[in-house]
Amino acid sequence: MGRFKIVVSISLVILSLETVGLWLGQKNLNKKIGELSNRPDPKIVLPSPTLIPSPSSLASPSMESSPVPSFKPLTTAETPFQPQMIYLGAANTTKTEWTETNLEVKLNSIDYPADVNAVFEAGLSIISGEAWARLKNKTSGAIMSVTEIYNNSNSVVWKTSPSFKLHPGNNVYVVELKSSSSELANLSGARIKISK
């Protein structure tokens, strides 16, 4: 029983020392926070955001409508514009005419420098025929034919459109798909890359 008392006593001493150490550390931290709060505000430079697909775009590749995510980049005079990748998600279709998917994003041209360009990229596959994808300005109804890309392989191949300018103003861009043969055209992923 004597050893047990010794072990308990040592444990209590150690816990007491740790408690005092934590109390002193907290007191020191509070002192430093007080000192920092009396200083003038430093200039804060925010990094460019990392884009994450919305949960609705990852949930299901169906063609049902969902809320349109919008994206506003963080740019300041102190930080140069960084290339940005906007992930849109996946979908598929067997329709032979252009069909809107639920893959949409809202972009406002005034949020970007005037000299940026965008490209549309898509991972496409189909068993036979051609799987096509493109962007459409859903707000204005404008077909963006420069973004039309296709693949005629049953392996996923990532294709990139020529560059294009964002349409002026606040617009919703939607991905459209079609199959040339009524076979299932798979879009394993789509994204818009904006860069200078």
PDB file of N, CA, C and O in Angstrom, residues 28-95:
ATOM      1  N   ASN A  28       0.592  34.411 -20.028  1.00  0.00           N
ATOM      2  CA  ASN A  28       1.546  34.982 -20.980  1.00  0.00           C
ATOM      3  C   ASN A  28       0.872  35.242 -22.324  1.00  0.00           C
ATOM      4  O   ASN A  28       1.097  36.271 -22.960  1.00  0.00           O
ATOM      5  N   LEU A  29       0.036  34.302 -22.778  1.00  0.00           N
ATOM      6  CA  LEU A  29      -0.688  34.464 -24.047  1.00  0.00           C
ATOM      7  C   LEU A  29      -1.625  35.663 -23.979  1.00  0.00           C
ATOM      8  O   LEU A  29      -1.678  36.469 -24.909  1.00  0.00           O
ATOM      9  N   ASN A  30      -2.366  35.812 -22.891  1.00  0.00           N
ATOM     10  CA  ASN A  30      -3.261  36.957 -22.729  1.00  0.00           C
ATOM     11  C   ASN A  30      -2.489  38.270 -22.755  1.00  0.00           C
ATOM     12  O   ASN A  30      -2.934  39.268 -23.315  1.00  0.00           O
ATOM     13  N   LYS A  31      -1.288  38.281 -22.147  1.00  0.00           N
ATOM     14  CA  LYS A  31      -0.453  39.478 -22.145  1.00  0.00           C
ATOM     15  C   LYS A  31      -0.036  39.841 -23.567  1.00  0.00           C
ATOM     16  O   LYS A  31      -0.101  40.985 -23.977  1.00  0.00           O
ATOM     17  N   LYS A  32       0.382  38.835 -24.355  1.00  0.00           N
ATOM     18  CA  LYS A  32       0.811  39.081 -25.741  1.00  0.00           C
ATOM     19  C   LYS A  32      -0.355  39.552 -26.605  1.00  0.00           C
ATOM     20  O   LYS A  32      -0.195  40.431 -27.444  1.00  0.00           O
ATOM     21  N   ILE A  33      -1.535  38.985 -26.398  1.00  0.00           N
ATOM     22  CA  ILE A  33      -2.724  39.423 -27.151  1.00  0.00           C
ATOM     23  C   ILE A  33      -3.028  40.875 -26.822  1.00  0.00           C
ATOM     24  O   ILE A  33      -3.343  41.678 -27.686  1.00  0.00           O
ATOM     25  N   GLY A  34      -2.892  41.255 -25.534  1.00  0.00           N
ATOM     26  CA  GLY A  34      -3.115  42.639 -25.133  1.00  0.00           C
ATOM     27  C   GLY A  34      -2.121  43.574 -25.812  1.00  0.00           C
ATOM     28  O   GLY A  34      -2.471  44.655 -26.273  1.00  0.00           O
ATOM     29  N   GLU A  35      -0.852  43.140 -25.891  1.00  0.00           N
ATOM     30  CA  GLU A  35       0.158  43.967 -26.550  1.00  0.00           C
ATOM     31  C   GLU A  35      -0.159  44.128 -28.035  1.00  0.00           C
ATOM     32  O   GLU A  35      -0.023  45.212 -28.594  1.00  0.00           O
ATOM     33  N   LEU A  36      -0.555  43.041 -28.693  1.00  0.00           N
ATOM     34  CA  LEU A  36      -0.865  43.086 -30.128  1.00  0.00           C
ATOM     35  C   LEU A  36      -2.075  43.956 -30.414  1.00  0.00           C
ATOM     36  O   LEU A  36      -2.139  44.630 -31.438  1.00  0.00           O
ATOM     37  N   SER A  37      -3.055  43.946 -29.530  1.00  0.00           N
ATOM     38  CA  SER A  37      -4.270  44.720 -29.779  1.00  0.00           C
ATOM     39  C   SER A  37      -4.007  46.214 -29.674  1.00  0.00           C
ATOM     40  O   SER A  37      -4.770  47.023 -30.180  1.00  0.00           O
ATOM     41  N   ASN A  38      -2.899  46.640 -29.018  1.00  0.00           N
ATOM     42  CA  ASN A  38      -2.565  48.061 -28.910  1.00  0.00           C
ATOM     43  C   ASN A  38      -1.746  48.559 -30.088  1.00  0.00           C
ATOM     44  O   ASN A  38      -1.511  49.743 -30.231  1.00  0.00           O
ATOM     45  N   ARG A  39      -1.287  47.648 -30.951  1.00  0.00           N
ATOM     46  CA  ARG A  39      -0.522  48.048 -32.128  1.00  0.00           C
ATOM     47  C   ARG A  39      -1.461  48.500 -33.239  1.00  0.00           C
ATOM     48  O   ARG A  39      -2.604  48.060 -33.310  1.00  0.00           O
ATOM     49  N   PRO A  40      -0.956  49.359 -34.182  1.00  0.00           N
ATOM     50  CA  PRO A  40      -1.793  49.708 -35.342  1.00  0.00           C
ATOM     51  C   PRO A  40      -2.006  48.471 -36.211  1.00  0.00           C
ATOM     52  O   PRO A  40      -1.175  47.562 -36.233  1.00  0.00           O
ATOM     53  N   ASP A  41      -3.139  48.441 -36.925  1.00  0.00           N
ATOM     54  CA  ASP A  41      -3.472  47.284 -37.758  1.00  0.00           C
ATOM     55  C   ASP A  41      -2.445  47.110 -38.864  1.00  0.00           C
ATOM     56  O   ASP A  41      -2.135  48.051 -39.597  1.00  0.00           O
ATOM     57  N   PRO A  42      -1.912  45.902 -39.031  1.00  0.00           N
ATOM     58  CA  PRO A  42      -0.996  45.662 -40.151  1.00  0.00           C
ATOM     59  C   PRO A  42      -1.790  45.526 -41.448  1.00  0.00           C
ATOM     60  O   PRO A  42      -2.980  45.245 -41.443  1.00  0.00           O
ATOM     61  N   LYS A  43      -1.104  45.717 -42.567  1.00  0.00           N
ATOM     62  CA  LYS A  43      -1.753  45.518 -43.871  1.00  0.00           C
ATOM     63  C   LYS A  43      -1.911  44.024 -44.087  1.00  0.00           C
ATOM     64  O   LYS A  43      -0.949  43.265 -43.972  1.00  0.00           O
ATOM     65  N   ILE A  44      -3.123  43.566 -44.350  1.00  0.00           N
ATOM     66  CA  ILE A  44      -3.411  42.148 -44.498  1.00  0.00           C
ATOM     67  C   ILE A  44      -3.496  41.823 -45.981  1.00  0.00           C
ATOM     68  O   ILE A  44      -4.210  42.473 -46.732  1.00  0.00           O
ATOM     69  N   VAL A  45      -2.765  40.798 -46.400  1.00  0.00           N
ATOM     70  CA  VAL A  45      -2.813  40.343 -47.790  1.00  0.00           C
ATOM     71  C   VAL A  45      -3.391  38.943 -47.774  1.00  0.00           C
ATOM     72  O   VAL A  45      -2.850  38.045 -47.141  1.00  0.00           O
ATOM     73  N   LEU A  46      -4.497  38.764 -48.457  1.00  0.00           N
ATOM     74  CA  LEU A  46      -5.163  37.465 -48.480  1.00  0.00           C
ATOM     75  C   LEU A  46      -4.685  36.654 -49.669  1.00  0.00           C
ATOM     76  O   LEU A  46      -4.527  37.184 -50.763  1.00  0.00           O
ATOM     77  N   PRO A  47      -4.479  35.348 -49.502  1.00  0.00           N
ATOM     78  CA  PRO A  47      -4.086  34.518 -50.638  1.00  0.00           C
ATOM     79  C   PRO A  47      -5.289  34.257 -51.536  1.00  0.00           C
ATOM     80  O   PRO A  47      -6.437  34.410 -51.123  1.00  0.00           O
ATOM     81  N   SER A  48      -4.992  33.864 -52.783  1.00  0.00           N
ATOM     82  CA  SER A  48      -6.070  33.493 -53.692  1.00  0.00           C
ATOM     83  C   SER A  48      -6.752  32.246 -53.163  1.00  0.00           C
ATOM     84  O   SER A  48      -6.113  31.381 -52.573  1.00  0.00           O
ATOM     85  N   PRO A  49      -8.074  32.132 -53.371  1.00  0.00           N
ATOM     86  CA  PRO A  49      -8.799  30.995 -52.808  1.00  0.00           C
ATOM     87  C   PRO A  49      -8.526  29.709 -53.570  1.00  0.00           C
ATOM     88  O   PRO A  49      -8.168  29.730 -54.740  1.00  0.00           O
ATOM     89  N   THR A  50      -8.694  28.596 -52.866  1.00  0.00           N
ATOM     90  CA  THR A  50      -8.688  27.301 -53.518  1.00  0.00           C
ATOM     91  C   THR A  50     -10.136  26.929 -53.747  1.00  0.00           C
ATOM     92  O   THR A  50     -10.956  27.025 -52.850  1.00  0.00           O
ATOM     93  N   LEU A  51     -10.416  26.517 -54.946  1.00  0.00           N
ATOM     94  CA  LEU A  51     -11.803  26.237 -55.291  1.00  0.00           C
ATOM     95  C   LEU A  51     -12.144  24.796 -54.979  1.00  0.00           C
ATOM     96  O   LEU A  51     -11.399  23.889 -55.288  1.00  0.00           O
ATOM     97  N   ILE A  52     -13.298  24.621 -54.404  1.00  0.00           N
ATOM     98  CA  ILE A  52     -13.770  23.298 -54.025  1.00  0.00           C
ATOM     99  C   ILE A  52     -15.127  23.088 -54.663  1.00  0.00           C
ATOM    100  O   ILE A  52     -15.967  23.978 -54.633  1.00  0.00           O
ATOM    101  N   PRO A  53     -15.342  21.931 -55.273  1.00  0.00           N
ATOM    102  CA  PRO A  53     -16.655  21.707 -55.866  1.00  0.00           C
ATOM    103  C   PRO A  53     -17.741  21.758 -54.815  1.00  0.00           C
ATOM    104  O   PRO A  53     -17.515  21.381 -53.675  1.00  0.00           O
ATOM    105  N   SER A  54     -18.884  22.252 -55.212  1.00  0.00           N
ATOM    106  CA  SER A  54     -19.994  22.289 -54.275  1.00  0.00           C
ATOM    107  C   SER A  54     -20.482  20.872 -54.006  1.00  0.00           C
ATOM    108  O   SER A  54     -20.364  20.000 -54.858  1.00  0.00           O
ATOM    109  N   PRO A  55     -21.019  20.614 -52.799  1.00  0.00           N
ATOM    110  CA  PRO A  55     -21.522  19.271 -52.502  1.00  0.00           C
ATOM    111  C   PRO A  55     -22.576  18.822 -53.487  1.00  0.00           C
ATOM    112  O   PRO A  55     -22.665  17.657 -53.812  1.00  0.00           O
ATOM    113  N   SER A  56     -23.372  19.754 -54.021  1.00  0.00           N
ATOM    114  CA  SER A  56     -24.423  19.358 -54.948  1.00  0.00           C
ATOM    115  C   SER A  56     -23.835  18.839 -56.253  1.00  0.00           C
ATOM    116  O   SER A  56     -24.398  17.968 -56.886  1.00  0.00           O
ATOM    117  N   SER A  57     -22.649  19.355 -56.661  1.00  0.00           N
ATOM    118  CA  SER A  57     -22.075  18.885 -57.904  1.00  0.00           C
ATOM    119  C   SER A  57     -21.419  17.527 -57.729  1.00  0.00           C
ATOM    120  O   SER A  57     -21.228  16.799 -58.684  1.00  0.00           O
ATOM    121  N   LEU A  58     -21.039  17.158 -56.489  1.00  0.00           N
ATOM    122  CA  LEU A  58     -20.411  15.872 -56.254  1.00  0.00           C
ATOM    123  C   LEU A  58     -21.432  14.780 -55.933  1.00  0.00           C
ATOM    124  O   LEU A  58     -21.124  13.608 -56.033  1.00  0.00           O
ATOM    125  N   ALA A  59     -22.619  15.190 -55.542  1.00  0.00           N
ATOM    126  CA  ALA A  59     -23.581  14.219 -55.029  1.00  0.00           C
ATOM    127  C   ALA A  59     -24.065  13.257 -56.097  1.00  0.00           C
ATOM    128  O   ALA A  59     -24.124  12.060 -55.892  1.00  0.00           O
ATOM    129  N   SER A  60     -24.404  13.744 -57.262  1.00  0.00           N
ATOM    130  CA  SER A  60     -25.010  12.884 -58.260  1.00  0.00           C
ATOM    131  C   SER A  60     -24.761  13.442 -59.645  1.00  0.00           C
ATOM    132  O   SER A  60     -24.861  14.638 -59.867  1.00  0.00           O
ATOM    133  N   PRO A  61     -24.425  12.592 -60.615  1.00  0.00           N
ATOM    134  CA  PRO A  61     -24.229  13.083 -61.966  1.00  0.00           C
ATOM    135  C   PRO A  61     -25.530  13.200 -62.746  1.00  0.00           C
ATOM    136  O   PRO A  61     -25.539  13.171 -63.951  1.00  0.00           O
ATOM    137  N   SER A  62     -26.640  13.299 -62.076  1.00  0.00           N
ATOM    138  CA  SER A  62     -27.914  13.389 -62.768  1.00  0.00           C
ATOM    139  C   SER A  62     -28.087  14.762 -63.373  1.00  0.00           C
ATOM    140  O   SER A  62     -27.329  15.686 -63.125  1.00  0.00           O
ATOM    141  N   MET A  63     -29.141  14.935 -64.181  1.00  0.00           N
ATOM    142  CA  MET A  63     -29.380  16.191 -64.868  1.00  0.00           C
ATOM    143  C   MET A  63     -30.370  17.080 -64.111  1.00  0.00           C
ATOM    144  O   MET A  63     -30.868  18.031 -64.663  1.00  0.00           O
ATOM    145  N   GLU A  64     -30.659  16.775 -62.839  1.00  0.00           N
ATOM    146  CA  GLU A  64     -31.617  17.573 -62.091  1.00  0.00           C
ATOM    147  C   GLU A  64     -31.013  18.928 -61.755  1.00  0.00           C
ATOM    148  O   GLU A  64     -29.812  19.073 -61.620  1.00  0.00           O
ATOM    149  N   SER A  65     -31.880  19.931 -61.593  1.00  0.00           N
ATOM    150  CA  SER A  65     -31.375  21.269 -61.294  1.00  0.00           C
ATOM    151  C   SER A  65     -30.991  21.363 -59.826  1.00  0.00           C
ATOM    152  O   SER A  65     -31.524  20.668 -58.978  1.00  0.00           O
ATOM    153  N   SER A  66     -30.015  22.227 -59.543  1.00  0.00           N
ATOM    154  CA  SER A  66     -29.572  22.467 -58.187  1.00  0.00           C
ATOM    155  C   SER A  66     -29.185  23.933 -58.082  1.00  0.00           C
ATOM    156  O   SER A  66     -29.042  24.609 -59.087  1.00  0.00           O
ATOM    157  N   PRO A  67     -28.998  24.445 -56.859  1.00  0.00           N
ATOM    158  CA  PRO A  67     -28.622  25.857 -56.733  1.00  0.00           C
ATOM    159  C   PRO A  67     -27.319  26.132 -57.470  1.00  0.00           C
ATOM    160  O   PRO A  67     -26.423  25.299 -57.487  1.00  0.00           O
ATOM    161  N   VAL A  68     -27.232  27.301 -58.079  1.00  0.00           N
ATOM    162  CA  VAL A  68     -26.050  27.660 -58.851  1.00  0.00           C
ATOM    163  C   VAL A  68     -25.011  28.244 -57.905  1.00  0.00           C
ATOM    164  O   VAL A  68     -25.252  29.258 -57.263  1.00  0.00           O
ATOM    165  N   PRO A  69     -23.838  27.580 -57.793  1.00  0.00           N
ATOM    166  CA  PRO A  69     -22.808  28.173 -56.961  1.00  0.00           C
ATOM    167  C   PRO A  69     -22.237  29.398 -57.657  1.00  0.00           C
ATOM    168  O   PRO A  69     -22.195  29.462 -58.875  1.00  0.00           O
ATOM    169  N   SER A  70     -21.842  30.378 -56.882  1.00  0.00           N
ATOM    170  CA  SER A  70     -21.193  31.544 -57.469  1.00  0.00           C
ATOM    171  C   SER A  70     -19.817  31.672 -56.858  1.00  0.00           C
ATOM    172  O   SER A  70     -19.566  31.184 -55.761  1.00  0.00           O
ATOM    173  N   PHE A  71     -18.945  32.309 -57.585  1.00  0.00           N
ATOM    174  CA  PHE A  71     -17.572  32.417 -57.136  1.00  0.00           C
ATOM    175  C   PHE A  71     -17.089  33.825 -57.363  1.00  0.00           C
ATOM    176  O   PHE A  71     -17.275  34.394 -58.423  1.00  0.00           O
ATOM    177  N   LYS A  72     -16.509  34.410 -56.320  1.00  0.00           N
ATOM    178  CA  LYS A  72     -15.906  35.742 -56.427  1.00  0.00           C
ATOM    179  C   LYS A  72     -14.481  35.616 -55.934  1.00  0.00           C
ATOM    180  O   LYS A  72     -14.244  35.310 -54.770  1.00  0.00           O
ATOM    181  N   PRO A  73     -13.485  35.821 -56.817  1.00  0.00           N
ATOM    182  CA  PRO A  73     -12.101  35.663 -56.392  1.00  0.00           C
ATOM    183  C   PRO A  73     -11.667  36.794 -55.472  1.00  0.00           C
ATOM    184  O   PRO A  73     -12.204  37.893 -55.541  1.00  0.00           O
ATOM    185  N   LEU A  74     -10.694  36.511 -54.605  1.00  0.00           N
ATOM    186  CA  LEU A  74     -10.119  37.536 -53.745  1.00  0.00           C
ATOM    187  C   LEU A  74      -8.915  38.126 -54.469  1.00  0.00           C
ATOM    188  O   LEU A  74      -7.920  37.443 -54.684  1.00  0.00           O
ATOM    189  N   THR A  75      -9.005  39.371 -54.892  1.00  0.00           N
ATOM    190  CA  THR A  75      -7.872  40.042 -55.510  1.00  0.00           C
ATOM    191  C   THR A  75      -7.716  41.397 -54.857  1.00  0.00           C
ATOM    192  O   THR A  75      -8.689  42.072 -54.563  1.00  0.00           O
ATOM    193  N   THR A  76      -6.485  41.761 -54.585  1.00  0.00           N
ATOM    194  CA  THR A  76      -6.195  43.067 -54.018  1.00  0.00           C
ATOM    195  C   THR A  76      -5.041  43.669 -54.789  1.00  0.00           C
ATOM    196  O   THR A  76      -4.389  43.002 -55.582  1.00  0.00           O
ATOM    197  N   ALA A  77      -4.770  44.937 -54.546  1.00  0.00           N
ATOM    198  CA  ALA A  77      -3.668  45.611 -55.227  1.00  0.00           C
ATOM    199  C   ALA A  77      -2.332  44.971 -54.856  1.00  0.00           C
ATOM    200  O   ALA A  77      -1.397  45.000 -55.635  1.00  0.00           O
ATOM    201  N   GLU A  78      -2.257  44.367 -53.660  1.00  0.00           N
ATOM    202  CA  GLU A  78      -0.998  43.789 -53.208  1.00  0.00           C
ATOM    203  C   GLU A  78      -0.744  42.399 -53.790  1.00  0.00           C
ATOM    204  O   GLU A  78       0.377  41.935 -53.785  1.00  0.00           O
ATOM    205  N   THR A  79      -1.776  41.691 -54.212  1.00  0.00           N
ATOM    206  CA  THR A  79      -1.583  40.339 -54.716  1.00  0.00           C
ATOM    207  C   THR A  79      -1.888  40.277 -56.208  1.00  0.00           C
ATOM    208  O   THR A  79      -2.969  40.667 -56.636  1.00  0.00           O
ATOM    209  N   PRO A  80      -0.952  39.780 -57.012  1.00  0.00           N
ATOM    210  CA  PRO A  80      -1.230  39.636 -58.442  1.00  0.00           C
ATOM    211  C   PRO A  80      -2.249  38.522 -58.668  1.00  0.00           C
ATOM    212  O   PRO A  80      -2.411  37.630 -57.834  1.00  0.00           O
ATOM    213  N   PHE A  81      -2.920  38.586 -59.803  1.00  0.00           N
ATOM    214  CA  PHE A  81      -3.936  37.583 -60.113  1.00  0.00           C
ATOM    215  C   PHE A  81      -3.273  36.224 -60.306  1.00  0.00           C
ATOM    216  O   PHE A  81      -2.306  36.088 -61.044  1.00  0.00           O
ATOM    217  N   GLN A  82      -3.801  35.219 -59.627  1.00  0.00           N
ATOM    218  CA  GLN A  82      -3.299  33.852 -59.742  1.00  0.00           C
ATOM    219  C   GLN A  82      -4.268  33.037 -60.596  1.00  0.00           C
ATOM    220  O   GLN A  82      -5.477  33.222 -60.505  1.00  0.00           O
ATOM    221  N   PRO A  83      -3.759  32.119 -61.434  1.00  0.00           N
ATOM    222  CA  PRO A  83      -4.668  31.257 -62.199  1.00  0.00           C
ATOM    223  C   PRO A  83      -5.618  30.529 -61.263  1.00  0.00           C
ATOM    224  O   PRO A  83      -5.235  30.126 -60.166  1.00  0.00           O
ATOM    225  N   GLN A  84      -6.865  30.380 -61.695  1.00  0.00           N
ATOM    226  CA  GLN A  84      -7.885  29.758 -60.860  1.00  0.00           C
ATOM    227  C   GLN A  84      -8.588  28.651 -61.637  1.00  0.00           C
ATOM    228  O   GLN A  84      -8.903  28.808 -62.812  1.00  0.00           O
ATOM    229  N   MET A  85      -8.814  27.540 -60.951  1.00  0.00           N
ATOM    230  CA  MET A  85      -9.486  26.392 -61.534  1.00  0.00           C
ATOM    231  C   MET A  85     -10.834  26.245 -60.836  1.00  0.00           C
ATOM    232  O   MET A  85     -10.892  26.126 -59.617  1.00  0.00           O
ATOM    233  N   ILE A  86     -11.915  26.266 -61.607  1.00  0.00           N
ATOM    234  CA  ILE A  86     -13.261  26.135 -61.058  1.00  0.00           C
ATOM    235  C   ILE A  86     -13.798  24.768 -61.472  1.00  0.00           C
ATOM    236  O   ILE A  86     -14.032  24.513 -62.648  1.00  0.00           O
ATOM    237  N   TYR A  87     -13.959  23.876 -60.498  1.00  0.00           N
ATOM    238  CA  TYR A  87     -14.420  22.517 -60.767  1.00  0.00           C
ATOM    239  C   TYR A  87     -15.944  22.485 -60.811  1.00  0.00           C
ATOM    240  O   TYR A  87     -16.607  23.027 -59.937  1.00  0.00           O
ATOM    241  N   LEU A  88     -16.480  21.818 -61.828  1.00  0.00           N
ATOM    242  CA  LEU A  88     -17.918  21.823 -62.047  1.00  0.00           C
ATOM    243  C   LEU A  88     -18.591  20.485 -61.733  1.00  0.00           C
ATOM    244  O   LEU A  88     -19.771  20.451 -61.459  1.00  0.00           O
ATOM    245  N   GLY A  89     -17.882  19.373 -61.827  1.00  0.00           N
ATOM    246  CA  GLY A  89     -18.483  18.083 -61.509  1.00  0.00           C
ATOM    247  C   GLY A  89     -18.581  17.152 -62.705  1.00  0.00           C
ATOM    248  O   GLY A  89     -17.907  17.339 -63.718  1.00  0.00           O
ATOM    249  N   ALA A  90     -19.461  16.150 -62.599  1.00  0.00           N
ATOM    250  CA  ALA A  90     -19.595  15.099 -63.610  1.00  0.00           C
ATOM    251  C   ALA A  90     -21.058  14.933 -64.005  1.00  0.00           C
ATOM    252  O   ALA A  90     -21.958  15.290 -63.252  1.00  0.00           O
ATOM    253  N   ALA A  91     -21.274  14.384 -65.212  1.00  0.00           N
ATOM    254  CA  ALA A  91     -22.637  14.150 -65.706  1.00  0.00           C
ATOM    255  C   ALA A  91     -22.556  13.162 -66.872  1.00  0.00           C
ATOM    256  O   ALA A  91     -21.469  12.730 -67.276  1.00  0.00           O
ATOM    257  N   ASN A  92     -23.722  12.806 -67.435  1.00  0.00           N
ATOM    258  CA  ASN A  92     -23.757  11.961 -68.627  1.00  0.00           C
ATOM    259  C   ASN A  92     -25.084  12.150 -69.344  1.00  0.00           C
ATOM    260  O   ASN A  92     -26.031  12.700 -68.779  1.00  0.00           O
ATOM    261  N   THR A  93     -25.129  11.695 -70.612  1.00  0.00           N
ATOM    262  CA  THR A  93     -26.371  11.764 -71.387  1.00  0.00           C
ATOM    263  C   THR A  93     -26.319  10.753 -72.529  1.00  0.00           C
ATOM    264  O   THR A  93     -25.240  10.341 -72.952  1.00  0.00           O
ATOM    265  N   THR A  94     -27.490  10.364 -73.000  1.00  0.00           N
ATOM    266  CA  THR A  94     -27.596   9.564 -74.224  1.00  0.00           C
ATOM    267  C   THR A  94     -28.271  10.369 -75.331  1.00  0.00           C
ATOM    268  O   THR A  94     -28.451   9.871 -76.441  1.00  0.00           O
ATOM    269  N   LYS A  95     -28.652  11.599 -75.051  1.00  0.00           N
ATOM    270  CA  LYS A  95     -29.376  12.426 -76.015  1.00  0.00           C
ATOM    271  C   LYS A  95     -28.450  12.884 -77.134  1.00  0.00           C
ATOM    272  O   LYS A  95     -27.276  13.200 -76.898  1.00  0.00           O
TER     273      LYS A  95
END
